[in-house]
Amino acid sequence: MKKRNVALCVIFSIVTFGLYGFYWLAQINNCVNELADPPKKTSGLVVVLLTIVTLGIYGFLWAYRMGGLLDAALAKRSMPTQNRSVFYLILAVIQLGFVGWILMQSTINSMIPDEV
């Protein structure tokens, strides 16, 4: 697991007309699974497929769930939790889920130690 440059992820997503966004979504999911280690894990590929098949509806549930898992991962590292589950859900509902991904990636990056 490595830190991702949020600006580059956004640029790649724009340049590839959203295709990189699917990869980024899967990577966010896999990183959060690794950091939080929940009992029931959904792979990134399954998240992408379910989001596509349900025409984005699964993305609402996923955004809400990621808020809770990120809080669990932060608490596990004795870092202050952010309680952003509802915020991520609202962003997804008003079609700004991309902003949620940016915030999630920033939180993930804060939990990954700097390479020496």
mmCIF file of C-alpha atoms in Angstrom:
data_model
loop_
_atom_site.group_PDB
_atom_site.id
_atom_site.type_symbol
_atom_site.label_atom_id
_atom_site.label_comp_id
_atom_site.label_asym_id
_atom_site.label_seq_id
_atom_site.Cartn_x
_atom_site.Cartn_y
_atom_site.Cartn_z
ATOM 1 C CA MET A 1 0.000 0.000 0.000
ATOM 2 C CA LYS A 2 1.354 3.388 -0.950
ATOM 3 C CA LYS A 3 0.329 6.995 -0.741
ATOM 4 C CA ARG A 4 -1.383 8.274 -3.862
ATOM 5 C CA ASN A 5 -1.066 11.773 -5.199
ATOM 6 C CA VAL A 6 -4.652 13.039 -5.077
ATOM 7 C CA ALA A 7 -4.090 15.663 -7.789
ATOM 8 C CA LEU A 8 -2.698 13.049 -10.185
ATOM 9 C CA CYS A 9 -5.624 10.719 -9.496
ATOM 10 C CA VAL A 10 -8.040 13.516 -10.376
ATOM 11 C CA ILE A 11 -6.085 14.450 -13.512
ATOM 12 C CA PHE A 12 -5.843 10.819 -14.673
ATOM 13 C CA SER A 13 -9.575 10.381 -14.087
ATOM 14 C CA ILE A 14 -10.352 13.438 -16.199
ATOM 15 C CA VAL A 15 -7.890 12.559 -18.970
ATOM 16 C CA THR A 16 -9.215 8.994 -19.257
ATOM 17 C CA PHE A 17 -12.858 10.166 -19.200
ATOM 18 C CA GLY A 18 -13.505 8.449 -15.869
ATOM 19 C CA LEU A 19 -11.924 5.067 -16.583
ATOM 20 C CA TYR A 20 -9.086 5.690 -14.133
ATOM 21 C CA GLY A 21 -11.776 6.632 -11.628
ATOM 22 C CA PHE A 22 -12.973 3.024 -11.546
ATOM 23 C CA TYR A 23 -9.432 1.852 -10.807
ATOM 24 C CA TRP A 24 -9.058 4.533 -8.144
ATOM 25 C CA LEU A 25 -12.381 3.522 -6.564
ATOM 26 C CA ALA A 26 -11.184 -0.095 -6.344
ATOM 27 C CA GLN A 27 -7.855 0.992 -4.849
ATOM 28 C CA ILE A 28 -9.528 3.192 -2.229
ATOM 29 C CA ASN A 29 -11.705 0.241 -1.236
ATOM 30 C CA ASN A 30 -8.770 -2.184 -1.039
ATOM 31 C CA CYS A 31 -6.642 0.241 0.985
ATOM 32 C CA VAL A 32 -9.440 0.877 3.476
ATOM 33 C CA ASN A 33 -9.989 -2.880 3.800
ATOM 34 C CA GLU A 34 -6.310 -3.314 4.558
ATOM 35 C CA LEU A 35 -6.207 -0.427 7.045
ATOM 36 C CA ALA A 36 -9.461 -1.183 8.901
ATOM 37 C CA ASP A 37 -9.404 -4.998 8.535
ATOM 38 C CA PRO A 38 -13.192 -5.435 8.762
ATOM 39 C CA PRO A 39 -14.644 -8.925 9.309
ATOM 40 C CA LYS A 40 -16.552 -8.808 6.004
ATOM 41 C CA LYS A 41 -14.515 -7.406 3.138
ATOM 42 C CA THR A 42 -15.734 -6.508 -0.320
ATOM 43 C CA SER A 43 -13.029 -6.449 -2.961
ATOM 44 C CA GLY A 44 -12.478 -3.374 -5.067
ATOM 45 C CA LEU A 45 -13.458 -5.205 -8.237
ATOM 46 C CA VAL A 46 -16.793 -6.230 -6.726
ATOM 47 C CA VAL A 47 -17.435 -2.630 -5.634
ATOM 48 C CA VAL A 48 -16.802 -1.347 -9.161
ATOM 49 C CA LEU A 49 -18.989 -4.049 -10.743
ATOM 50 C CA LEU A 50 -21.845 -3.522 -8.276
ATOM 51 C CA THR A 51 -21.675 0.232 -8.783
ATOM 52 C CA ILE A 52 -21.885 -0.199 -12.555
ATOM 53 C CA VAL A 53 -24.622 -2.859 -12.464
ATOM 54 C CA THR A 54 -26.814 -0.867 -10.055
ATOM 55 C CA LEU A 55 -26.245 2.327 -12.074
ATOM 56 C CA GLY A 56 -24.491 3.985 -9.144
ATOM 57 C CA ILE A 57 -26.926 3.112 -6.374
ATOM 58 C CA TYR A 58 -24.451 0.757 -4.689
ATOM 59 C CA GLY A 59 -22.044 3.708 -4.632
ATOM 60 C CA PHE A 60 -24.271 5.413 -2.041
ATOM 61 C CA LEU A 61 -24.046 2.456 0.332
ATOM 62 C CA TRP A 62 -20.322 2.116 -0.344
ATOM 63 C CA ALA A 63 -19.667 5.803 0.431
ATOM 64 C CA TYR A 64 -21.507 5.541 3.740
ATOM 65 C CA ARG A 65 -19.708 2.324 4.664
ATOM 66 C CA MET A 66 -16.285 3.807 3.821
ATOM 67 C CA GLY A 67 -16.857 6.585 6.342
ATOM 68 C CA GLY A 68 -17.306 4.029 9.107
ATOM 69 C CA LEU A 69 -14.363 1.912 8.016
ATOM 70 C CA LEU A 70 -12.078 4.938 7.785
ATOM 71 C CA ASP A 71 -13.108 5.916 11.329
ATOM 72 C CA ALA A 72 -12.316 2.380 12.518
ATOM 73 C CA ALA A 73 -8.902 2.539 10.837
ATOM 74 C CA LEU A 74 -8.181 5.954 12.371
ATOM 75 C CA ALA A 75 -9.243 4.766 15.844
ATOM 76 C CA LYS A 76 -7.054 1.680 15.444
ATOM 77 C CA ARG A 77 -4.076 4.036 15.020
ATOM 78 C CA SER A 78 -5.136 6.330 17.893
ATOM 79 C CA MET A 79 -5.844 9.140 15.458
ATOM 80 C CA PRO A 80 -8.893 11.410 15.817
ATOM 81 C CA THR A 81 -11.929 10.075 13.980
ATOM 82 C CA GLN A 82 -13.791 12.234 11.482
ATOM 83 C CA ASN A 83 -17.353 10.816 11.496
ATOM 84 C CA ARG A 84 -17.874 11.513 7.792
ATOM 85 C CA SER A 85 -20.171 8.621 6.842
ATOM 86 C CA VAL A 86 -23.221 10.813 6.321
ATOM 87 C CA PHE A 87 -21.125 13.497 4.636
ATOM 88 C CA TYR A 88 -19.779 10.968 2.093
ATOM 89 C CA LEU A 89 -23.323 9.701 1.524
ATOM 90 C CA ILE A 90 -24.650 13.217 0.913
ATOM 91 C CA LEU A 91 -21.810 13.929 -1.514
ATOM 92 C CA ALA A 92 -22.648 10.748 -3.422
ATOM 93 C CA VAL A 93 -26.374 11.551 -3.516
ATOM 94 C CA ILE A 94 -25.785 15.052 -4.908
ATOM 95 C CA GLN A 95 -23.417 13.608 -7.522
ATOM 96 C CA LEU A 96 -20.222 14.860 -5.863
ATOM 97 C CA GLY A 97 -18.957 11.435 -4.811
ATOM 98 C CA PHE A 98 -15.704 12.298 -6.545
ATOM 99 C CA VAL A 99 -15.075 14.885 -3.817
ATOM 100 C CA GLY A 100 -15.648 12.123 -1.268
ATOM 101 C CA TRP A 101 -13.005 10.001 -2.989
ATOM 102 C CA ILE A 102 -10.549 12.888 -2.703
ATOM 103 C CA LEU A 103 -11.258 13.221 1.027
ATOM 104 C CA MET A 104 -11.053 9.452 1.515
ATOM 105 C CA GLN A 105 -7.696 9.283 -0.278
ATOM 106 C CA SER A 106 -6.374 12.136 1.852
ATOM 107 C CA THR A 107 -7.425 10.273 4.987
ATOM 108 C CA ILE A 108 -5.825 7.076 3.714
ATOM 109 C CA ASN A 109 -2.614 8.968 2.937
ATOM 110 C CA SER A 110 -2.562 10.345 6.492
ATOM 111 C CA MET A 111 -2.523 6.799 7.886
ATOM 112 C CA ILE A 112 0.278 5.492 5.683
ATOM 113 C CA PRO A 113 3.733 6.154 7.121
ATOM 114 C CA ASP A 114 6.210 8.071 4.986
ATOM 115 C CA GLU A 115 8.764 5.932 3.192
ATOM 116 C CA VAL A 116 12.308 6.401 4.379
#
